[in-house]
PDB file of C-alpha atoms in Angstrom:
ATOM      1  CA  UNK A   1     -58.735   6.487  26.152  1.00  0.00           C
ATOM      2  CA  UNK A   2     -61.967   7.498  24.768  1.00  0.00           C
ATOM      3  CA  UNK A   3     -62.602  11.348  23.224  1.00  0.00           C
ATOM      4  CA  UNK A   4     -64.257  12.145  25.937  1.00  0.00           C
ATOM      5  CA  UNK A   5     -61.099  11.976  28.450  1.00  0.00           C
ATOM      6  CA  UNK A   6     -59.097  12.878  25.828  1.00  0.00           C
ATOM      7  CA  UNK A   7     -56.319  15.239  27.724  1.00  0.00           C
ATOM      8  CA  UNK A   8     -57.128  18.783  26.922  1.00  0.00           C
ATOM      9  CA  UNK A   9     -53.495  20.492  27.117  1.00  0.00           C
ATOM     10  CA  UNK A  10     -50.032  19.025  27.778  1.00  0.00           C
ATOM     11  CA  UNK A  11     -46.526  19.887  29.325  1.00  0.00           C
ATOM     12  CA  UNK A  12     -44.538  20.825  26.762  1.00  0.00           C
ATOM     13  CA  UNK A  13     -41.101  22.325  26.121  1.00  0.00           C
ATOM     14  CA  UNK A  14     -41.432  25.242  24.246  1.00  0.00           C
ATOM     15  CA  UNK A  15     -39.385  28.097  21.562  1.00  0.00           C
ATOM     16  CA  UNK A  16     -40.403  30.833  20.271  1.00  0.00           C
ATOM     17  CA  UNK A  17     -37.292  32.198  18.627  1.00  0.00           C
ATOM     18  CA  UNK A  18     -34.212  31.196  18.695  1.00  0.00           C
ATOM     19  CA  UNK A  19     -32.146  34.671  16.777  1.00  0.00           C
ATOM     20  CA  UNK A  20     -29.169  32.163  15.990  1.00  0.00           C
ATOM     21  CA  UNK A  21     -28.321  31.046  19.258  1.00  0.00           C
ATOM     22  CA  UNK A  22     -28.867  26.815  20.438  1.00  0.00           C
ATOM     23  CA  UNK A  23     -32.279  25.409  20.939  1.00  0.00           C
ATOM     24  CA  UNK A  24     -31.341  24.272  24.534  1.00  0.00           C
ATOM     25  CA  UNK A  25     -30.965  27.862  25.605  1.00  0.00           C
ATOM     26  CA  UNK A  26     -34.406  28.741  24.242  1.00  0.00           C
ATOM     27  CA  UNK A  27     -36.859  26.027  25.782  1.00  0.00           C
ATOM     28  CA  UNK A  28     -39.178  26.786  28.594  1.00  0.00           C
ATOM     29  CA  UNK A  29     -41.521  24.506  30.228  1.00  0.00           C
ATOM     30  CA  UNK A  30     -44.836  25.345  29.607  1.00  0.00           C
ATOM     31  CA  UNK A  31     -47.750  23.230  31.622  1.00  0.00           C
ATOM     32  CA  UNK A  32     -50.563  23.946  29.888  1.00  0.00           C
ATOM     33  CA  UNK A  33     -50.102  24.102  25.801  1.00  0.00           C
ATOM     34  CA  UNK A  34     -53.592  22.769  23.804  1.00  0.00           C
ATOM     35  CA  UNK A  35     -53.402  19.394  22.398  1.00  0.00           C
ATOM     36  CA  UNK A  36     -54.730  19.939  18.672  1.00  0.00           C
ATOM     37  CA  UNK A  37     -58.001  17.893  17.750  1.00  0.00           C
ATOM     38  CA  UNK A  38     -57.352  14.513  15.981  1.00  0.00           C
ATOM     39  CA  UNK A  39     -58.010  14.848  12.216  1.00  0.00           C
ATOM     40  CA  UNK A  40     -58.534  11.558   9.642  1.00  0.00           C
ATOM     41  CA  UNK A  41     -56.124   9.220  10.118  1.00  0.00           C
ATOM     42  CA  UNK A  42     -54.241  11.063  12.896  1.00  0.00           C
ATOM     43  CA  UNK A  43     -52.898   9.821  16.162  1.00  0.00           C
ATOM     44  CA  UNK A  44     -52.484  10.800  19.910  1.00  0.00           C
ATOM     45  CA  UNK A  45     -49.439   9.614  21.454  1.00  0.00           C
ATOM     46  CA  UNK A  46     -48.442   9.915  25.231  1.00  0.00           C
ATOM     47  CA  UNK A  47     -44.378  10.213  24.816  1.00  0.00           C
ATOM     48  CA  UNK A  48     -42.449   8.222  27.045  1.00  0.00           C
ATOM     49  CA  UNK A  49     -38.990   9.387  24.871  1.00  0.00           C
ATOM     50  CA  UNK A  50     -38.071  11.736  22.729  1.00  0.00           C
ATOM     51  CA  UNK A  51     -34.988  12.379  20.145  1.00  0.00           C
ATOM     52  CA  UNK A  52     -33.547  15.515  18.695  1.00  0.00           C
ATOM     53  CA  UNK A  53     -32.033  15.587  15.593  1.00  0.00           C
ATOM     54  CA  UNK A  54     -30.684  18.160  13.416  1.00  0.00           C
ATOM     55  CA  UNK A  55     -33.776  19.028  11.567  1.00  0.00           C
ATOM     56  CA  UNK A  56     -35.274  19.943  15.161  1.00  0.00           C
ATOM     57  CA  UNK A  57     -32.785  22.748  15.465  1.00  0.00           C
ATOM     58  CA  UNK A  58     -30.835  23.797  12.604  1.00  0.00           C
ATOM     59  CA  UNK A  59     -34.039  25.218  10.667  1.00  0.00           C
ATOM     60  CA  UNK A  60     -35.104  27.427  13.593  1.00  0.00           C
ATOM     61  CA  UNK A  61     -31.317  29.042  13.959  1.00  0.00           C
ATOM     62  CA  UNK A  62     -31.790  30.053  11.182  1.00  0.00           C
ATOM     63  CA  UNK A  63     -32.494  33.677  10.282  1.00  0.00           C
ATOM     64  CA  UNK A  64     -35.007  34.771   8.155  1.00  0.00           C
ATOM     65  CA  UNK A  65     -36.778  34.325   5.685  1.00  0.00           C
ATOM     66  CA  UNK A  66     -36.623  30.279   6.762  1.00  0.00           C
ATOM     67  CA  UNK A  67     -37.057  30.887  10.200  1.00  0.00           C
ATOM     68  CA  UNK A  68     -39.905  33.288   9.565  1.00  0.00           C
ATOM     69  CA  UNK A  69     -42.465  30.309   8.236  1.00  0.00           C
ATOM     70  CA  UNK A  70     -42.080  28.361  11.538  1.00  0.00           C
ATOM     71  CA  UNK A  71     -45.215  28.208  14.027  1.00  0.00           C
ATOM     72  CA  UNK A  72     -44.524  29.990  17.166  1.00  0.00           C
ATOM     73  CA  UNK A  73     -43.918  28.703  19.783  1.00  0.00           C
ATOM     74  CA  UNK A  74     -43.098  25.559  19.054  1.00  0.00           C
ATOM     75  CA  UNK A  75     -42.272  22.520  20.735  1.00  0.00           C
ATOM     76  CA  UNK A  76     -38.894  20.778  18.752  1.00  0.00           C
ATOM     77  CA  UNK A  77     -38.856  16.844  18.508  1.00  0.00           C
ATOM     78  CA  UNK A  78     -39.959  14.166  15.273  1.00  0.00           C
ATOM     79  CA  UNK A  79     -38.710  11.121  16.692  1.00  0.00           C
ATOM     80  CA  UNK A  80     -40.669   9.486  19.372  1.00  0.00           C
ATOM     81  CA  UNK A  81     -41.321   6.617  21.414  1.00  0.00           C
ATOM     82  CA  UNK A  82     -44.481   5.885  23.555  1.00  0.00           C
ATOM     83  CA  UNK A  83     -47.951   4.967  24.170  1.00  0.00           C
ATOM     84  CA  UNK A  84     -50.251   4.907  21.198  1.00  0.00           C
ATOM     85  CA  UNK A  85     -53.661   6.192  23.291  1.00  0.00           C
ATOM     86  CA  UNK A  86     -56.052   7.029  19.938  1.00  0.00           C
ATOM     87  CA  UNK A  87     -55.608   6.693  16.501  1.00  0.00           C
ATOM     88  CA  UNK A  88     -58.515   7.656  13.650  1.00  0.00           C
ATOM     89  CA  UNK A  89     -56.188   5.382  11.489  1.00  0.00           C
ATOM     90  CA  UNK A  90     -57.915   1.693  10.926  1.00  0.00           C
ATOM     91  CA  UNK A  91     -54.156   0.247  10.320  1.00  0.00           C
ATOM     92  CA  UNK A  92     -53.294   1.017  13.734  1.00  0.00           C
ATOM     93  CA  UNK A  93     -56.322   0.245  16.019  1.00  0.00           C
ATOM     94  CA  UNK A  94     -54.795  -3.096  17.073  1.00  0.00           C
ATOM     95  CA  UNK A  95     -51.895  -1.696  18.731  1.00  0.00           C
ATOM     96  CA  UNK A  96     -53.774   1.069  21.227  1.00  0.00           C
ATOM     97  CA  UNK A  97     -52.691   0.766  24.576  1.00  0.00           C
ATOM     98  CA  UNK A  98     -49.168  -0.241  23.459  1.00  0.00           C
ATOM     99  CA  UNK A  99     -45.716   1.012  23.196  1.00  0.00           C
ATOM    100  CA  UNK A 100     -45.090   2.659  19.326  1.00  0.00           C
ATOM    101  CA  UNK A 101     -42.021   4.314  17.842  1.00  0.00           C
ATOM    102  CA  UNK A 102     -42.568   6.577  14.667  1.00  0.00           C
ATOM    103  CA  UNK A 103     -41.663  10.203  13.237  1.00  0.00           C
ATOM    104  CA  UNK A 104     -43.795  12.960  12.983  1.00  0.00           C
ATOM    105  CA  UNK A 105     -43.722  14.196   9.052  1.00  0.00           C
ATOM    106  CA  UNK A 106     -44.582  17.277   8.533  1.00  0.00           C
ATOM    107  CA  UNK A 107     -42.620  18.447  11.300  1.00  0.00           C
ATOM    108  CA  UNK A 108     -45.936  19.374  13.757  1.00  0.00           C
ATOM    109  CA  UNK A 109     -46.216  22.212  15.981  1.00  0.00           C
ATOM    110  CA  UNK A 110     -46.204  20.683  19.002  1.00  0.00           C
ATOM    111  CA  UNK A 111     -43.665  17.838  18.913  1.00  0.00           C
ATOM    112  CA  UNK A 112     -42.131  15.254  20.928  1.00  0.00           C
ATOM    113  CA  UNK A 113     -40.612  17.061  23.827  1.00  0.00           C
ATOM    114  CA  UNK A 114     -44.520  17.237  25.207  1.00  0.00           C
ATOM    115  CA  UNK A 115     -46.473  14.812  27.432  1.00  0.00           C
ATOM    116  CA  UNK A 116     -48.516  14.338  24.766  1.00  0.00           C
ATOM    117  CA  UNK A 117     -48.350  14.831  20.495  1.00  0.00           C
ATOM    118  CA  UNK A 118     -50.635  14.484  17.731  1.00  0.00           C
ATOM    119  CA  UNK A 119     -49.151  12.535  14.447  1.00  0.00           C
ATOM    120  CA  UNK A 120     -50.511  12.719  11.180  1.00  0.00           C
ATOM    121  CA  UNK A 121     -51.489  10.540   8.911  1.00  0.00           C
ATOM    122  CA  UNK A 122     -48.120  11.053   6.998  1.00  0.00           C
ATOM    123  CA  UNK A 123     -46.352  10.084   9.536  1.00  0.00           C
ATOM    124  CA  UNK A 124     -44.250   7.005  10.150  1.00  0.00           C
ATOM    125  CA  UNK A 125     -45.848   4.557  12.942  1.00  0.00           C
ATOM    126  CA  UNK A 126     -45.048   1.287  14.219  1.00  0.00           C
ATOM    127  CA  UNK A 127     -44.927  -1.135  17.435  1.00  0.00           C
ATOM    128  CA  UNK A 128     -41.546  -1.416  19.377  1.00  0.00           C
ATOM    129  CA  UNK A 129     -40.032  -4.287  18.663  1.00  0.00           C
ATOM    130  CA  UNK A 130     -39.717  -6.202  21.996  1.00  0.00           C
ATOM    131  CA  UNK A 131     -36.001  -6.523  22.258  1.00  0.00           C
ATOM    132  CA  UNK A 132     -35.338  -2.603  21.702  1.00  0.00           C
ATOM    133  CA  UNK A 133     -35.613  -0.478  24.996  1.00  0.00           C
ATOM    134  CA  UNK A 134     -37.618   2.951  24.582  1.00  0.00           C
ATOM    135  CA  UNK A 135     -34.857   5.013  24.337  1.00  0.00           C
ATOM    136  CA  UNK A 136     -33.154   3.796  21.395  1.00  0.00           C
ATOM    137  CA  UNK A 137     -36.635   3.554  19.699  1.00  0.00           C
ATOM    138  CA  UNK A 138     -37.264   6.961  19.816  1.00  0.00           C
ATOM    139  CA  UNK A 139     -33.977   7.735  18.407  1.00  0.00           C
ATOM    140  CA  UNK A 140     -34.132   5.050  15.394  1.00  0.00           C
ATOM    141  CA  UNK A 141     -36.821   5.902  12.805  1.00  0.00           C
ATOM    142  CA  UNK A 142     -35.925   9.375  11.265  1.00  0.00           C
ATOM    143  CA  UNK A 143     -32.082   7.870  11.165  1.00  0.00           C
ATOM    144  CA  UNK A 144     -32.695   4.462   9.715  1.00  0.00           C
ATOM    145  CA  UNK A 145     -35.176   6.798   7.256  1.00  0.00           C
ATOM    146  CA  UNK A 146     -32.560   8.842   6.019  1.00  0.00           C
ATOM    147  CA  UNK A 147     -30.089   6.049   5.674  1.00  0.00           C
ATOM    148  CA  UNK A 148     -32.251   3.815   3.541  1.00  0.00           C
ATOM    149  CA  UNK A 149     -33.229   6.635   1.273  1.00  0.00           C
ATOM    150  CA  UNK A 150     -29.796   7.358   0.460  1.00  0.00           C
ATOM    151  CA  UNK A 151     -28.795   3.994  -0.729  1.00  0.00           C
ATOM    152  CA  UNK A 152     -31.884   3.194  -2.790  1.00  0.00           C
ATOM    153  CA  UNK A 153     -33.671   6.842  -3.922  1.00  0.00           C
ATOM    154  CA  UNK A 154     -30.718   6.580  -6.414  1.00  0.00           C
ATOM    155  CA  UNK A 155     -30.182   3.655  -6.830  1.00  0.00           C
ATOM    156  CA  UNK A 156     -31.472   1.617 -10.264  1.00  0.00           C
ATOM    157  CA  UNK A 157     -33.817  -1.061  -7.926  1.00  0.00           C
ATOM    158  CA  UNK A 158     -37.395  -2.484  -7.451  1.00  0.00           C
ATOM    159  CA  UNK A 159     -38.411  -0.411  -4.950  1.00  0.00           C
ATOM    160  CA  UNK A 160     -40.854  -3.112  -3.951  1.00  0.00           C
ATOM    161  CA  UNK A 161     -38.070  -5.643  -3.315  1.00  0.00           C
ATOM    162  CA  UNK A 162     -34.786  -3.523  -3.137  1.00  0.00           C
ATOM    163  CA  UNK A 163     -31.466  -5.062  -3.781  1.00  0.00           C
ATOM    164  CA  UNK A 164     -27.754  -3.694  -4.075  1.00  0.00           C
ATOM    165  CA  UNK A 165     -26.277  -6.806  -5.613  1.00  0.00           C
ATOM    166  CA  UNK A 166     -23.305  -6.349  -7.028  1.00  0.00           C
ATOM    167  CA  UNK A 167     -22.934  -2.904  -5.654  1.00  0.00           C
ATOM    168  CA  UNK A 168     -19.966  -1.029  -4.462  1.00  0.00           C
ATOM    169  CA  UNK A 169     -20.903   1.918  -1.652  1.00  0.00           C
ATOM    170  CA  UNK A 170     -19.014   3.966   0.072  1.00  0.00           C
ATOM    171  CA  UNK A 171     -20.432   4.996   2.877  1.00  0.00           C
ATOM    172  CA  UNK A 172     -18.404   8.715   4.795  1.00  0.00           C
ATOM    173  CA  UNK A 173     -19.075   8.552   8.908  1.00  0.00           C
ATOM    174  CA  UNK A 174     -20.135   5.214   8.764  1.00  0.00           C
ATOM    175  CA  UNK A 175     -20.378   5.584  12.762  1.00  0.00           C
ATOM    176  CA  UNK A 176     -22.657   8.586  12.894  1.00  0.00           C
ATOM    177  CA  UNK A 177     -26.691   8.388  13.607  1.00  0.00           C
ATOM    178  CA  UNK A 178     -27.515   7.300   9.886  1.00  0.00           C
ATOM    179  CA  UNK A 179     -24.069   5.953   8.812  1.00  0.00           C
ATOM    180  CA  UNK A 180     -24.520   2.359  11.782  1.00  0.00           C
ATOM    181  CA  UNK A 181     -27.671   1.997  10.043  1.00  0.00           C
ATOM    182  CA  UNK A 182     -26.483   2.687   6.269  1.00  0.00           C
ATOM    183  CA  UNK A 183     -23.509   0.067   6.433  1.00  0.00           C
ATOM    184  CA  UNK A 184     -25.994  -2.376   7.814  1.00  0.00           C
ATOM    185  CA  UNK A 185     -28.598  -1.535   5.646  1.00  0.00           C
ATOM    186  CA  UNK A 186     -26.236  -1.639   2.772  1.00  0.00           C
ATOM    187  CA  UNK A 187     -25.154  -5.129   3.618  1.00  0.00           C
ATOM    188  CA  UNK A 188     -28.504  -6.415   4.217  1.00  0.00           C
ATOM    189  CA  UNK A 189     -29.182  -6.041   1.139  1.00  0.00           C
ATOM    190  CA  UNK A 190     -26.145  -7.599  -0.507  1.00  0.00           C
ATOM    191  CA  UNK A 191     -24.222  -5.261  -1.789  1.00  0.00           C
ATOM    192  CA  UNK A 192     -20.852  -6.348  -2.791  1.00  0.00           C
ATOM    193  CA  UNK A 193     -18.380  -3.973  -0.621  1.00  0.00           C
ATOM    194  CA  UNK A 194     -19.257  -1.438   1.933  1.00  0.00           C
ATOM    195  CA  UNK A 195     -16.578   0.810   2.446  1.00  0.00           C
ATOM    196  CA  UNK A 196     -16.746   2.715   5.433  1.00  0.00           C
ATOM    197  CA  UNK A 197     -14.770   5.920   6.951  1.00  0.00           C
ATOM    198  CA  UNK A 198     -14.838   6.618  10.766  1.00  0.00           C
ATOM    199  CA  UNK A 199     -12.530   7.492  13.340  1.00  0.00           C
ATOM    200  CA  UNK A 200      -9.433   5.566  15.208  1.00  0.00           C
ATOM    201  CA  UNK A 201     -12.061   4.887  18.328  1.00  0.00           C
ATOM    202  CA  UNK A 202     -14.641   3.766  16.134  1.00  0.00           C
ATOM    203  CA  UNK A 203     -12.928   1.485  13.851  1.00  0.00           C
ATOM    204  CA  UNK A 204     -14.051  -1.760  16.320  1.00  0.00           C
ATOM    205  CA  UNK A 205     -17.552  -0.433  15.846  1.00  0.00           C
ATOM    206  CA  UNK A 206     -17.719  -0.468  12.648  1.00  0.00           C
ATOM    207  CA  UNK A 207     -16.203  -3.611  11.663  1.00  0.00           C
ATOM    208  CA  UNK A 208     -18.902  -5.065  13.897  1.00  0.00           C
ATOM    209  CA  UNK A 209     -21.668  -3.392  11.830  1.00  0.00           C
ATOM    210  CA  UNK A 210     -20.077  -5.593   8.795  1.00  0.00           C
ATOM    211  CA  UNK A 211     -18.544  -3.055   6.474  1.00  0.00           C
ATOM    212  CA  UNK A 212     -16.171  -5.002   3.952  1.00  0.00           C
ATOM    213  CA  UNK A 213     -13.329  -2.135   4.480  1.00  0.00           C
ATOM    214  CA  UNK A 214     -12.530   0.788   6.872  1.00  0.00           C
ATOM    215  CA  UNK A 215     -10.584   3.978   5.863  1.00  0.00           C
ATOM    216  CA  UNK A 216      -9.622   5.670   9.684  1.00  0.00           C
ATOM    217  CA  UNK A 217      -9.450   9.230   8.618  1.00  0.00           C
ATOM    218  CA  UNK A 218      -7.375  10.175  11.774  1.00  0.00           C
ATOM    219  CA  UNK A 219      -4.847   8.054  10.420  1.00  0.00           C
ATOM    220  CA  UNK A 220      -5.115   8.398   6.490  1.00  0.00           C
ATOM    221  CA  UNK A 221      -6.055  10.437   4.053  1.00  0.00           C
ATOM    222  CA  UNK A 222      -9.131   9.386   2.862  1.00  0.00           C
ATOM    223  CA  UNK A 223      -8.941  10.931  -0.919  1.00  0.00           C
ATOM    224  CA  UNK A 224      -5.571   9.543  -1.644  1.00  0.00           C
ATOM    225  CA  UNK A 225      -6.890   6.213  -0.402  1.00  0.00           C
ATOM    226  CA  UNK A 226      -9.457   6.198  -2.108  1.00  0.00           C
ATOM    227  CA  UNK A 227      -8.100   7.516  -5.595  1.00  0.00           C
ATOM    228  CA  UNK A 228      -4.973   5.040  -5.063  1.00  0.00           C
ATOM    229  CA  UNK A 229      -6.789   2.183  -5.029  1.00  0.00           C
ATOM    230  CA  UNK A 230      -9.054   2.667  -8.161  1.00  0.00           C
ATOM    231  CA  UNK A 231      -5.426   3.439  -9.880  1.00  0.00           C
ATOM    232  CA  UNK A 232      -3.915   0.779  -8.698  1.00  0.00           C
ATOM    233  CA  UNK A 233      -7.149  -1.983  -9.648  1.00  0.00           C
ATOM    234  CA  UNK A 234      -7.358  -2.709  -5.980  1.00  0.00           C
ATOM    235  CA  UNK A 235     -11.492  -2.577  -6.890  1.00  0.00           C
ATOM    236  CA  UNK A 236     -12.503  -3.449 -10.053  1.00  0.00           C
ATOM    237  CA  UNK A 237     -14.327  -0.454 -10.736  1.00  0.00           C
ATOM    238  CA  UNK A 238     -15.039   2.376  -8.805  1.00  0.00           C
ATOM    239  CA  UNK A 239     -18.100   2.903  -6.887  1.00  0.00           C
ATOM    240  CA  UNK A 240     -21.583   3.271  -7.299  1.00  0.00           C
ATOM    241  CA  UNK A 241     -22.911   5.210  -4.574  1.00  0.00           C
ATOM    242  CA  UNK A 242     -20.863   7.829  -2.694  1.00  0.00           C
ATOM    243  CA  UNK A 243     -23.022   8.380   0.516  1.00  0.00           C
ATOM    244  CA  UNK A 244     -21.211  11.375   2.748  1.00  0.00           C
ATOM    245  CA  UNK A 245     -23.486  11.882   5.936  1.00  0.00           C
ATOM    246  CA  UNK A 246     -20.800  14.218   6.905  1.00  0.00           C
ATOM    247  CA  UNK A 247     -19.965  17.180   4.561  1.00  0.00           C
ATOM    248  CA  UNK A 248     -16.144  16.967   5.431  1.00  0.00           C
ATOM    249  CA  UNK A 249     -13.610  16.443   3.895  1.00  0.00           C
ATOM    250  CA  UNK A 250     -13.965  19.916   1.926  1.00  0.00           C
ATOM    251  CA  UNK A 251     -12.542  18.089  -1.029  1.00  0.00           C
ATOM    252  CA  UNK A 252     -14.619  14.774  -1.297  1.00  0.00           C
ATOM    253  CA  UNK A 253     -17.205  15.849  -3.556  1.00  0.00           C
ATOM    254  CA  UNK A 254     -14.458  17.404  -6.587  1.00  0.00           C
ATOM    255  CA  UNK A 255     -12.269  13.815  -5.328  1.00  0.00           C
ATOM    256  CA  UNK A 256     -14.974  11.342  -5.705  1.00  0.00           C
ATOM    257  CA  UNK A 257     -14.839  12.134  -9.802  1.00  0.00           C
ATOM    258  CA  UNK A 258     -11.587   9.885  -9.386  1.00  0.00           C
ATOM    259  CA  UNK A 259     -13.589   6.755  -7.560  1.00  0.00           C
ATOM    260  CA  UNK A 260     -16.797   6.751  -8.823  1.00  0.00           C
ATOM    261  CA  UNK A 261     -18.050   5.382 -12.014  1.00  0.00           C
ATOM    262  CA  UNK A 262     -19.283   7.391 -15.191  1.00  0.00           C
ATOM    263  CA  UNK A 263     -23.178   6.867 -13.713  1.00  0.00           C
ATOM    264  CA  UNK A 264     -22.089   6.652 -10.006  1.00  0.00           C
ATOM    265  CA  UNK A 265     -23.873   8.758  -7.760  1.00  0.00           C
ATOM    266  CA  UNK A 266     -22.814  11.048  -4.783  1.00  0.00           C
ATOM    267  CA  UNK A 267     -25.901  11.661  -2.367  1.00  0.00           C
ATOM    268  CA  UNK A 268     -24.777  14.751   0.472  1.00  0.00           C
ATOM    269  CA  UNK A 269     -26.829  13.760   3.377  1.00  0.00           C
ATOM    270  CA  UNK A 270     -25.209  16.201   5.674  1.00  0.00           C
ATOM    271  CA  UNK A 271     -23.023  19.320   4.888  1.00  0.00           C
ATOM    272  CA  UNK A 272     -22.368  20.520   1.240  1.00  0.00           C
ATOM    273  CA  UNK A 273     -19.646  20.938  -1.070  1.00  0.00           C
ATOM    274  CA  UNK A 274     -17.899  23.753  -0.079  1.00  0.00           C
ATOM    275  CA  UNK A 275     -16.175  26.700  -2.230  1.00  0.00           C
ATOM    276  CA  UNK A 276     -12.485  25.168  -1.058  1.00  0.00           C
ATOM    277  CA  UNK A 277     -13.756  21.604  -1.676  1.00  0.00           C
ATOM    278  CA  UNK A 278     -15.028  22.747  -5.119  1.00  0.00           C
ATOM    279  CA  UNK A 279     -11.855  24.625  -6.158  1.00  0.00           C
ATOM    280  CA  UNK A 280      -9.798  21.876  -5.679  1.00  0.00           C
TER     281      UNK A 280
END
């Protein structure tokens, strides 16, 4: 598509403010919203599928003052899949016309539950791999993100050539959006155990992914599991890397002083350590 037919406005779903109350309940369809000019290194996308994650929603239920630095209105959305139609970024020329995946960063304006979105030049951009149907492709980059930055950001590594040899990770809700990706990520790149908590129904799952042990915390309580078996010299040495994607249980944070080693580190992806976990 050249500038000149260069779509004008866009449908897009729309918020102005949510006051605390869910994002769904707050969208209207507007026909007509302005697509913004491409700046350098920016790109025009026509969305074929879009993905909500928490970031789309929790920051704009919330009250001020966070809430009260977000454009308005605003349509919700990062993760996307689609058509790449224009691009001012000479890395990407060679795939307009075809199907991308990527994640807007900063969070625009106008997002990915539009027609049409403009991404950045910070953003993340690439071509769909041809075995991965749109769907899941607009759901994967913004997860897979977050899960690789919380096994190597603190991690000792080349960041150039990353490695986890010889680490132990423990990886809480190893089932969840980021955790499928962390355990495989994790194994990928050879660490030495990947232990993973999920639920009863998920334990199957899991196992597939390749985690090296499974803690079902329906059935057991993960702490004492934990703690027992770095008492009992059932691992060598505690953990590395703590990863909880969850925030629950209240207690793992205070716990994990009992499983991980004297320069282990435990990255919170999701949730925080509560008062009750903390005064435990």
């Amino acid at each position: 598509m050249s500038s000149s037919s260069r779509p004008t406005t866009t449908k897009a779903w729309q918020y102005t403010t949510l006051h605390g109350q869910p994002l769904e309940k707050n969208l209207t369809l507007n026909p007509s919203v302005p697509v913004p000019p491409l700046g350098k290194n920016d790109s025009l996308i026509r969305v074929h599928a879009a993905a909500l994650n928490p970031v789309d929603y929790k920051i704009p239920q919330i009250f001020w003052p966070l809430s009260h630095f977000l454009p308005s209105p605003a349509t919700p959305g990062v993760d996307f899949a689609g058509e790449l139609v224009e691009t001012n970024d000479k890395t990407l020329e060679s795939f307009v016309g075809k199907m991308v995946m990527g994640s807007a960063f900063p969070p625009p304006k106008l997002g990915a539950c539009s027609e049409y979105m403009v991404i950045k030049g910070e953003g993340m951009i690439q071509p769909v791999p041809q075995n991965i149907d749109i769907a899941s492709a607009a759901s994967a980059t913004l997860a897979i993100n977050t899960a690789y930055q919380s096994l190597i950001r603190f991690v000792d590594t080349d960041r150039y050539n990353p490695s986890l040899a010889g680490r132990r990770i423990l990886i809480n809700g190893a089932s969840g959006g980021v955790g499928v990706f962390g355990v495989q990520i994790a194994k990928a790149l050879g660490a030495e155990k990947v232990t993973a908590t999920c639920s009863t129904g998920n334990v199957s799952l899991v196992k597939e992914l390749g985690a090296d042990q499974i803690i079902d915390y329906k059935q057991n309580d993960m702490c004492a599991v934990l703690k027992d078996e770095v008492e009992g010299k059932m691992t060598e040495a505690g953990y590395d890397l703590v990863v909880d994607n969850v925030g629950e249980p209240d207690e793992l944070y205070k716990a994990s002083d009992a499983f991980l080693k004297d320069d282990g580190v435990f990255v919170q992806v999701a949730g925080g350590p509560s008062l009750k976990g903390l005064r435990q």
